[in-house]
PDB file of C-alpha atoms in Angstrom:
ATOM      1  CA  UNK A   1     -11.129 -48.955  10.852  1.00  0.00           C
ATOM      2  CA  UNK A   2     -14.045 -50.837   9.373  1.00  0.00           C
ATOM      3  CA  UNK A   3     -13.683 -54.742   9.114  1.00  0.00           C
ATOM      4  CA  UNK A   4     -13.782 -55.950   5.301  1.00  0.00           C
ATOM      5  CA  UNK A   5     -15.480 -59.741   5.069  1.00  0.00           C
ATOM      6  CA  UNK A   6     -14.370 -61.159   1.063  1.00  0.00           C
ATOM      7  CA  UNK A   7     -14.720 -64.470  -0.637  1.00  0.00           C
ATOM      8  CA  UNK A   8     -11.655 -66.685   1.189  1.00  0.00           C
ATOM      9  CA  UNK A   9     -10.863 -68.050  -2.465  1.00  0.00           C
ATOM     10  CA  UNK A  10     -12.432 -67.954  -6.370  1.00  0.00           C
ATOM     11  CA  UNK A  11     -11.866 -69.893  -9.295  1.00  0.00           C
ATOM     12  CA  UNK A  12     -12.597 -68.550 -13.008  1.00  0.00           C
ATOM     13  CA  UNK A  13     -11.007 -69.467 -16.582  1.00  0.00           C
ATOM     14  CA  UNK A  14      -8.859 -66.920 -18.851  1.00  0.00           C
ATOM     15  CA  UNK A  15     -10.895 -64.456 -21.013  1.00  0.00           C
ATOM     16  CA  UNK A  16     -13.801 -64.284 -18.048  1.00  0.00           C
ATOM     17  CA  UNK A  17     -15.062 -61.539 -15.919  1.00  0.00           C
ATOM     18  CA  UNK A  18     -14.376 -61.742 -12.331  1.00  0.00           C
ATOM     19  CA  UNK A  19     -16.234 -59.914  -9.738  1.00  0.00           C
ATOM     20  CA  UNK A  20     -15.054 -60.016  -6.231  1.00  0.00           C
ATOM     21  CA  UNK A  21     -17.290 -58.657  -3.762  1.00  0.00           C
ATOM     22  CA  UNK A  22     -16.365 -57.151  -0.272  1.00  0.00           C
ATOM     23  CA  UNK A  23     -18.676 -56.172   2.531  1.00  0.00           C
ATOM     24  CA  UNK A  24     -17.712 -53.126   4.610  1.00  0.00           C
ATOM     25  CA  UNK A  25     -21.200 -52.555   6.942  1.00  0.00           C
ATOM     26  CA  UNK A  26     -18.911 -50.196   9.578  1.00  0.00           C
ATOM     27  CA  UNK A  27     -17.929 -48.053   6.834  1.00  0.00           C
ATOM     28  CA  UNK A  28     -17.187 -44.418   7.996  1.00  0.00           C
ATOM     29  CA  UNK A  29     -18.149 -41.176   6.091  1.00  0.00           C
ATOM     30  CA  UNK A  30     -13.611 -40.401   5.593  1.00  0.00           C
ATOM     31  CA  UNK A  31     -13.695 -44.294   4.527  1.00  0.00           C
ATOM     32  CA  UNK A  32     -12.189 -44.787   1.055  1.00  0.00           C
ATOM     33  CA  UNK A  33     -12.443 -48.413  -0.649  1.00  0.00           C
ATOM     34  CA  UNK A  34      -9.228 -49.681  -1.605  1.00  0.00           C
ATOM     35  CA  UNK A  35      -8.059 -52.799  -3.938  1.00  0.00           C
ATOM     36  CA  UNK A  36      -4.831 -54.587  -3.555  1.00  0.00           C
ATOM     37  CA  UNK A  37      -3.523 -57.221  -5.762  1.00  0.00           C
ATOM     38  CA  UNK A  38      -0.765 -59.292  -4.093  1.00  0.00           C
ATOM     39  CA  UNK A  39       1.867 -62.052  -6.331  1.00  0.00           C
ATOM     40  CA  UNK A  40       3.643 -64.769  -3.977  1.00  0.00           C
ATOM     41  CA  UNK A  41       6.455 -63.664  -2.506  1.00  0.00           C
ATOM     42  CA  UNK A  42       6.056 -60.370  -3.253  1.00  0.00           C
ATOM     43  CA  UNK A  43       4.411 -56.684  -1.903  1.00  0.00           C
ATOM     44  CA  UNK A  44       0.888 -55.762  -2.684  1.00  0.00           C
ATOM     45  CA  UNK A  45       0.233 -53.604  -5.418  1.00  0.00           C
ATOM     46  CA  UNK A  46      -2.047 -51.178  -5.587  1.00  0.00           C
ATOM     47  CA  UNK A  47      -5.277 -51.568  -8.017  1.00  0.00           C
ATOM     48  CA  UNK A  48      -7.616 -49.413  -7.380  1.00  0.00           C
ATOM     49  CA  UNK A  49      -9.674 -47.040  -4.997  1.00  0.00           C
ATOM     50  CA  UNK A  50     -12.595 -45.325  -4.831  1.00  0.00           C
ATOM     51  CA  UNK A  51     -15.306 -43.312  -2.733  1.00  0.00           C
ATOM     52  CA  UNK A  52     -18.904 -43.784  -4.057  1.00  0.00           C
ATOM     53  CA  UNK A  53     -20.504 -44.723  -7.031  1.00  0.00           C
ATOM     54  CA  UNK A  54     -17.806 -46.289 -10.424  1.00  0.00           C
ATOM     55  CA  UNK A  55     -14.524 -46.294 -10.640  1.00  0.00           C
ATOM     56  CA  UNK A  56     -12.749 -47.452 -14.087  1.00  0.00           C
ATOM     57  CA  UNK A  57      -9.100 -47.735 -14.421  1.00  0.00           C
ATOM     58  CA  UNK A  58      -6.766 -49.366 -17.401  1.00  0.00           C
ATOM     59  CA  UNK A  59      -6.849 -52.683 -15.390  1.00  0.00           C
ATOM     60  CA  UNK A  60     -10.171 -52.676 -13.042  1.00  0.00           C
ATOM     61  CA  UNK A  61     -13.907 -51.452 -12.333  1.00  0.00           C
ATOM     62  CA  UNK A  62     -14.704 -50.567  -8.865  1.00  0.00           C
ATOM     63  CA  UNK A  63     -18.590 -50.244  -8.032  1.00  0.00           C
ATOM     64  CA  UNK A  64     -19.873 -48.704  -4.985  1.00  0.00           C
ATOM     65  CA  UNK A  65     -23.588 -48.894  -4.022  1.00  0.00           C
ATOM     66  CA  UNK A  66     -24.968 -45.673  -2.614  1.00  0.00           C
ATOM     67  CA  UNK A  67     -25.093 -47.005   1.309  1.00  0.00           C
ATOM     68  CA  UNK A  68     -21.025 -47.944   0.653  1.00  0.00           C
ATOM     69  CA  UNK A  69     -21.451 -50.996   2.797  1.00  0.00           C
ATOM     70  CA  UNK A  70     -19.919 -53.417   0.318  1.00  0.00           C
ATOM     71  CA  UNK A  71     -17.687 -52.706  -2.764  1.00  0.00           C
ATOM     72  CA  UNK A  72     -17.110 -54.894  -6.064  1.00  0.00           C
ATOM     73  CA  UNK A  73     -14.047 -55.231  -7.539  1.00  0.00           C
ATOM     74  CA  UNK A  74     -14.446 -56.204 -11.173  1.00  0.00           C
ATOM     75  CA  UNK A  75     -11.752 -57.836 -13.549  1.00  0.00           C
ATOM     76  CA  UNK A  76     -12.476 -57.855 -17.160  1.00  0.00           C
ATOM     77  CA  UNK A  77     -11.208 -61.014 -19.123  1.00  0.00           C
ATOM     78  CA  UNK A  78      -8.800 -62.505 -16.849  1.00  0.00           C
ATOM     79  CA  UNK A  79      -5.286 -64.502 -17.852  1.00  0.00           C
ATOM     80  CA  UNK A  80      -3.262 -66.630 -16.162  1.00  0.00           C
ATOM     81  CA  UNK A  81      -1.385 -63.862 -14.915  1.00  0.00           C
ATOM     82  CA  UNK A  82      -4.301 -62.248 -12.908  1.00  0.00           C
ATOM     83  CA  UNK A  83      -4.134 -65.501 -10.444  1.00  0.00           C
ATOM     84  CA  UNK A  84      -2.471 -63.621  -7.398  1.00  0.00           C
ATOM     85  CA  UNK A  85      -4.610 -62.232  -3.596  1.00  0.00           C
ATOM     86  CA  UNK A  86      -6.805 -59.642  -3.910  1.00  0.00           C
ATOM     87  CA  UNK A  87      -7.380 -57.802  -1.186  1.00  0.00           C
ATOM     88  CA  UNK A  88     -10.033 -55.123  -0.039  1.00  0.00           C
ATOM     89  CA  UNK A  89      -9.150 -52.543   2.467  1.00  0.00           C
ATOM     90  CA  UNK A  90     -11.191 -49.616   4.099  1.00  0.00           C
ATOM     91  CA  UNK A  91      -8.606 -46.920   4.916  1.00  0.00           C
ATOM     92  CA  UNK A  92      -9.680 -43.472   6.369  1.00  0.00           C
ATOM     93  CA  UNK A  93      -8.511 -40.212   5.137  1.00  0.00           C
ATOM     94  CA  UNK A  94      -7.219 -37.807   7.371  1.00  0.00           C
ATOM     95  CA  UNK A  95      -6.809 -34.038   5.833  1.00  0.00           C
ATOM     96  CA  UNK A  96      -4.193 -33.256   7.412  1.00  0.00           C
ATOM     97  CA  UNK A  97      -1.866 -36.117   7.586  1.00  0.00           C
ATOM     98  CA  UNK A  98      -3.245 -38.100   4.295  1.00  0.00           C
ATOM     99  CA  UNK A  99      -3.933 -41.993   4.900  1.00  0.00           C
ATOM    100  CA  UNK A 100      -4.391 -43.854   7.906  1.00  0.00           C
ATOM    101  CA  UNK A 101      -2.929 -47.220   8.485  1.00  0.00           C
ATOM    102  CA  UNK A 102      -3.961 -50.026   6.507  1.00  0.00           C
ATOM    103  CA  UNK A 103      -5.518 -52.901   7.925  1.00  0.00           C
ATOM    104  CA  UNK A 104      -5.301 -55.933   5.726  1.00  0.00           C
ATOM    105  CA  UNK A 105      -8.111 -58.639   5.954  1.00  0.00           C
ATOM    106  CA  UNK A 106      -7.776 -61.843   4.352  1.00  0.00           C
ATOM    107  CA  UNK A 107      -8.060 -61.630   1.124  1.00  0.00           C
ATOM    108  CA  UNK A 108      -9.391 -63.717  -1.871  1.00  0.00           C
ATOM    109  CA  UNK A 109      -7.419 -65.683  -3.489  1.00  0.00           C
ATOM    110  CA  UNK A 110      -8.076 -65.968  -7.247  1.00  0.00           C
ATOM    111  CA  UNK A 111      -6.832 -69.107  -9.485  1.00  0.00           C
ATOM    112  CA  UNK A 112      -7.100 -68.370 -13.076  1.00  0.00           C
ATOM    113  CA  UNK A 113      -7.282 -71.875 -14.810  1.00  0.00           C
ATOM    114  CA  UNK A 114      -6.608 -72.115 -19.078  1.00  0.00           C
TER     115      UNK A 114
ATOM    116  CA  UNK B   1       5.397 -44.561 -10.121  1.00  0.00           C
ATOM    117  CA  UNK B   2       6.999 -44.297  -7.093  1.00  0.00           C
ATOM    118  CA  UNK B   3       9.433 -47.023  -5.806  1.00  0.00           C
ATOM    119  CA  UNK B   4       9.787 -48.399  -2.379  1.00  0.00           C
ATOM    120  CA  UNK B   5      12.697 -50.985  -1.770  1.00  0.00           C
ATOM    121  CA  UNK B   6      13.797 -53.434   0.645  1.00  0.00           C
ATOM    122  CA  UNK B   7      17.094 -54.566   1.530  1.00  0.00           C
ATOM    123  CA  UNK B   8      17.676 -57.880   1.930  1.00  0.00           C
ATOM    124  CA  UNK B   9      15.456 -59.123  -0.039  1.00  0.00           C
ATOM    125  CA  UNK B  10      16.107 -62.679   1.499  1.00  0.00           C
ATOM    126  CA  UNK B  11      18.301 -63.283   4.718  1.00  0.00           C
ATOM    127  CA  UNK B  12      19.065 -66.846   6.410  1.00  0.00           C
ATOM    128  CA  UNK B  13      20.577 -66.257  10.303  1.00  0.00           C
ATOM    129  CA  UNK B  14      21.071 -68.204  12.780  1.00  0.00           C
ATOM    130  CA  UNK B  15      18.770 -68.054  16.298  1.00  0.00           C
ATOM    131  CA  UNK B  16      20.056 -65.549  18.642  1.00  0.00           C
ATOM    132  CA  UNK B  17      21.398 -63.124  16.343  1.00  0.00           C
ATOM    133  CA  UNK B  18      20.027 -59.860  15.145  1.00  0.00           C
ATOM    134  CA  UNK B  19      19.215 -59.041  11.690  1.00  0.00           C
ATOM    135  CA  UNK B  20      18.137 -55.495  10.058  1.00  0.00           C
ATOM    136  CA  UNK B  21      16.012 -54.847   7.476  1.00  0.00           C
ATOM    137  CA  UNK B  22      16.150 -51.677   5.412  1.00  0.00           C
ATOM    138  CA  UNK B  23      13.238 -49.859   4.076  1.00  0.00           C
ATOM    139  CA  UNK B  24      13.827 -46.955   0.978  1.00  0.00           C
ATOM    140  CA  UNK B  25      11.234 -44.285  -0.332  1.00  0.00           C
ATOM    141  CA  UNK B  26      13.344 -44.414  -4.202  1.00  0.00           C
ATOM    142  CA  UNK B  27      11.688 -41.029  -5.652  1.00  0.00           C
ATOM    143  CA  UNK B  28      10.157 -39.670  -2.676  1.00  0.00           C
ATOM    144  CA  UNK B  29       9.977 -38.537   0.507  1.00  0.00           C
ATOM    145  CA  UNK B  30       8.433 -40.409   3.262  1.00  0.00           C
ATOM    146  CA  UNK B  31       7.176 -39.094   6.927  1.00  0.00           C
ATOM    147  CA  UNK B  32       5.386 -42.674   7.749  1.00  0.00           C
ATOM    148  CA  UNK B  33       6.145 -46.133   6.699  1.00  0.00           C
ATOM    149  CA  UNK B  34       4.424 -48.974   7.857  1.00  0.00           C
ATOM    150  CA  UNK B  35       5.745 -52.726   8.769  1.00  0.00           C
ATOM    151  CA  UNK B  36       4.080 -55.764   8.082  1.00  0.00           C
ATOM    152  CA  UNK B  37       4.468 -59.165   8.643  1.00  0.00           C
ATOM    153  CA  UNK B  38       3.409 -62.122   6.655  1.00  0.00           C
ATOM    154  CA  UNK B  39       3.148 -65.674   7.477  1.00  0.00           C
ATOM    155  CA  UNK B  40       2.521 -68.212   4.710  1.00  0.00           C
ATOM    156  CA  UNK B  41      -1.014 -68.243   3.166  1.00  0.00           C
ATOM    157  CA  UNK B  42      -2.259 -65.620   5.815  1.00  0.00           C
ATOM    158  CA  UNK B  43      -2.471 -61.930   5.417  1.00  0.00           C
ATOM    159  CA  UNK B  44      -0.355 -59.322   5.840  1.00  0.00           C
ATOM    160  CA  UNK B  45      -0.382 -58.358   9.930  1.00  0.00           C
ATOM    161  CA  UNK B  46       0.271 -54.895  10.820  1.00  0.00           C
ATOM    162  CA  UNK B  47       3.466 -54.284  13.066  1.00  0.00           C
ATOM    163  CA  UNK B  48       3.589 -50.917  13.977  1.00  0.00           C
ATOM    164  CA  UNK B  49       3.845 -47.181  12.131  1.00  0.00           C
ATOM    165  CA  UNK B  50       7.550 -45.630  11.854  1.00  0.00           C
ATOM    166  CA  UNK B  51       7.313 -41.438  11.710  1.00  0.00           C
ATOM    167  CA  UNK B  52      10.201 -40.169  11.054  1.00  0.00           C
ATOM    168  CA  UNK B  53      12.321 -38.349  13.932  1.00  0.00           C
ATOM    169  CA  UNK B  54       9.784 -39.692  16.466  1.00  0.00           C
ATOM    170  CA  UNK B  55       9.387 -42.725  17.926  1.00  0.00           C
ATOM    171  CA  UNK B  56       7.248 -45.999  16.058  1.00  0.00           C
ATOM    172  CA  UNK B  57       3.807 -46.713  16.653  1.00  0.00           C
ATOM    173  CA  UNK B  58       3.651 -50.536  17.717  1.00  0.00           C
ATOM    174  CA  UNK B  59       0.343 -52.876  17.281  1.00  0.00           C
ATOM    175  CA  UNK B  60      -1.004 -54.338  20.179  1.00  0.00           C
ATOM    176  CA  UNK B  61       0.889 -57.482  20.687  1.00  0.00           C
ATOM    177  CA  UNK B  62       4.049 -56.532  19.016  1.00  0.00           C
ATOM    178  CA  UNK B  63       7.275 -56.782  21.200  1.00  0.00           C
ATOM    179  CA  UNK B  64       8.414 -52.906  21.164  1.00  0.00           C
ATOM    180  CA  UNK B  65      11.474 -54.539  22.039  1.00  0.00           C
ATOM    181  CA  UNK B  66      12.223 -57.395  19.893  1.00  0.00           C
ATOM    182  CA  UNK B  67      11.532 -55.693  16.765  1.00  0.00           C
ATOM    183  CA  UNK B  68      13.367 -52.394  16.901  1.00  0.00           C
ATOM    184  CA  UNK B  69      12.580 -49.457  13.984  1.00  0.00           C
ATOM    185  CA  UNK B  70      14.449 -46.508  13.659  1.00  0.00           C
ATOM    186  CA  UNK B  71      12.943 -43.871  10.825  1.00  0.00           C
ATOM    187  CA  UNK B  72      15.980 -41.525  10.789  1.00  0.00           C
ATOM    188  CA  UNK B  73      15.304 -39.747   7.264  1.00  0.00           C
ATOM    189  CA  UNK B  74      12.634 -39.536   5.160  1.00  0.00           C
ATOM    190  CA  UNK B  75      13.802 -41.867   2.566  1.00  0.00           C
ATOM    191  CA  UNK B  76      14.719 -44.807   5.233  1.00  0.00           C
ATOM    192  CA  UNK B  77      13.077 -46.840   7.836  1.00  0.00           C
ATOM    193  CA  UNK B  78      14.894 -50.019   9.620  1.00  0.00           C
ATOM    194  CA  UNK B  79      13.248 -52.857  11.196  1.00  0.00           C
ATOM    195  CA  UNK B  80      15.699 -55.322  13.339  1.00  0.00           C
ATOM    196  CA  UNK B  81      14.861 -57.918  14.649  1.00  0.00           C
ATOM    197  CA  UNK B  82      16.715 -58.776  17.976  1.00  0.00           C
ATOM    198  CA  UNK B  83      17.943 -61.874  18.892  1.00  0.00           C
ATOM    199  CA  UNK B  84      16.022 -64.174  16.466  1.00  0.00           C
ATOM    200  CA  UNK B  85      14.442 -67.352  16.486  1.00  0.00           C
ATOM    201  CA  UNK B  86      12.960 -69.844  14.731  1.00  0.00           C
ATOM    202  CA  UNK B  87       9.235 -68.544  15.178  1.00  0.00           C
ATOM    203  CA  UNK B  88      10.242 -65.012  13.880  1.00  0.00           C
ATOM    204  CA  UNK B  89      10.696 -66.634  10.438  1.00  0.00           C
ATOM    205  CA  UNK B  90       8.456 -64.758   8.131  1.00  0.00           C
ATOM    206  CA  UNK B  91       8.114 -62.622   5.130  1.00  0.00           C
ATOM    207  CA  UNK B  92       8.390 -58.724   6.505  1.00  0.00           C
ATOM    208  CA  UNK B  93       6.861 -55.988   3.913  1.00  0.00           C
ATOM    209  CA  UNK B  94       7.212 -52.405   4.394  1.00  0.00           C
ATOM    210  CA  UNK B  95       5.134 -49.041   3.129  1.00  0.00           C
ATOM    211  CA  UNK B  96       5.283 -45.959   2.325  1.00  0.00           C
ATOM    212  CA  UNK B  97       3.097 -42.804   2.181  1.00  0.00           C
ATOM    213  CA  UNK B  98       4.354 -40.333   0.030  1.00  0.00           C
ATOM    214  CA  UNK B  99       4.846 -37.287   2.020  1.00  0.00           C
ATOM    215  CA  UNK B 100       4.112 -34.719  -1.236  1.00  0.00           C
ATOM    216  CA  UNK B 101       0.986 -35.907  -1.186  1.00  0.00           C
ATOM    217  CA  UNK B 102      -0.534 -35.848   1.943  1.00  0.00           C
ATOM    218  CA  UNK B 103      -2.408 -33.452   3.660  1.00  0.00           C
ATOM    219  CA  UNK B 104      -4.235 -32.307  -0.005  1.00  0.00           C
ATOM    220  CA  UNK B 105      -7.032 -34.819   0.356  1.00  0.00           C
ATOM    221  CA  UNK B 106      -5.258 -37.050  -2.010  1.00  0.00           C
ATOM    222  CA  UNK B 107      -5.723 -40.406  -0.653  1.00  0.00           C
ATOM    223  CA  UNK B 108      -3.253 -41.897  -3.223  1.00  0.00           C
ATOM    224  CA  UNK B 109      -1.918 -45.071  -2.860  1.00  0.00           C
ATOM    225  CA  UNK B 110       0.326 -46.983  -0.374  1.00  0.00           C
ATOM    226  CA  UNK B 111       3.580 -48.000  -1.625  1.00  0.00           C
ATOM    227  CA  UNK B 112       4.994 -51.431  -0.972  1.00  0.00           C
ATOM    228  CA  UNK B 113       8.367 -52.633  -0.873  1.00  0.00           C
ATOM    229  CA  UNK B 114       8.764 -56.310  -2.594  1.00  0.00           C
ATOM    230  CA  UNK B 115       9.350 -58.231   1.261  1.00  0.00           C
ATOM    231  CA  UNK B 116      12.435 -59.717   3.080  1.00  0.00           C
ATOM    232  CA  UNK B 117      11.674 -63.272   3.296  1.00  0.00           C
ATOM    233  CA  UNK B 118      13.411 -63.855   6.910  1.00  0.00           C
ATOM    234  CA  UNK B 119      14.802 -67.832   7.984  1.00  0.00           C
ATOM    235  CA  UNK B 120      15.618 -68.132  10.986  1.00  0.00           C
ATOM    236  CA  UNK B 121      17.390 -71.131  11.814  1.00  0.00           C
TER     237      UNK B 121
END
């Protein structure tokens, strides 16, 4: 599975747009980008995913350059509730059997300040 | 969405004694969870890959042994850990791939449990 290489922490203020950025050079052609958020103390929860190209959910933008090596995970107008790990995973896709394992890197941690 | 639990969510033991950790798919069926551990401020660390009715998938590095998982229905995977110490301390996670969806090209989403925080003292 590709290595991801993210930001080790970030720092914004509430109402701001945060863009964390991930590099994923090794990325293979059944590589999908994938976006976990993770609270203390708790499981990660899923944000988003995507292939190629934009990917717009209710909480998240995902944009993927053509080449795929990197990924950026946008977050429009952050609160204080938005401080938590994000993490970016490459995960393979197998047709048969669905996901591969996920491989967890380490992460940016994002402090949301008032 | 779908629901994966963990029971207990916390557990305090004492070294030496063996302490299981249950793993449940709420709304759907799973064929593979997947273990993690997670010391604090680091990442989540792969363990291994439970299949149910087969045997788990271990990480290199991970004592086979010492952390036993048995994935006997497709709703429930255990993790024990045997004979405990202090080092094995640590918050353990578990996922879930829901089985429904696989094999359609979906690459949906991995479902996490909320973690058994783990003291050993």
């Amino acid at each position: 599975l590709a290595k991801t290489t993210q930001p080790i922490s970030m720092d914004s203020y509430e109402g701001q747009e945060v863009n964390i950025t991930c590099s994923h050079n090794n990325i293979a052609t059944n590589d999908y980008i994938t976006w976990y958020q993770q609270f203390p103390s708790q499981g990660p929860r899923f944000i988003i995913q995507g292939y190629k190209t934009k990917v717009t959910n209710e909480v998240a933008s995902l944009f993927i350059p053509a080449d795929r090596k990197s990924s950026t995970l946008s977050l429009p107008r952050v609160s204080l509730s938005d401080t938590a790990v994000y993490y970016c995973l490459v995960a393979r896709v197998l047709m048969n059997t669905g996901f591969q394992k996920l491989v967890f890197g380490t992460g940016t941690r994002l402090l949301v300040s008032p | 969405g779908a629901v994966v639990s963990q029971h207990p969510s916390w557990v305090i033991c004492k070294s030496g004694t063996s302490v299981k950790i249950e793993c449940r798919s709420l709304d759907f069926q799973a064929t593979t969870m997947f273990w993690y551990r997670q010391f604090p401020k680091q990442s989540l660390m792969l363990m291994a890959t439970s299949n149910e009715g087969s045997k788990a998938t271990y990480e290199q590095g991970v004592e086979k042994d010492k952390f036993l998982i048995n994935h006997a229905s497709l709703t429930l995977s255990t993790l024990t850990v045997t004979s405990a110490h202090p080092e094995d301390s640590s918050f353990y996670i578990c996922s879930a791939r829901d089985a429904g969806t696989s094999g359609r090209g979906n690459t949906g989403e991995l479902f996490f449990g909320e973690g058994s925080r783990l003291t050993v003292l």
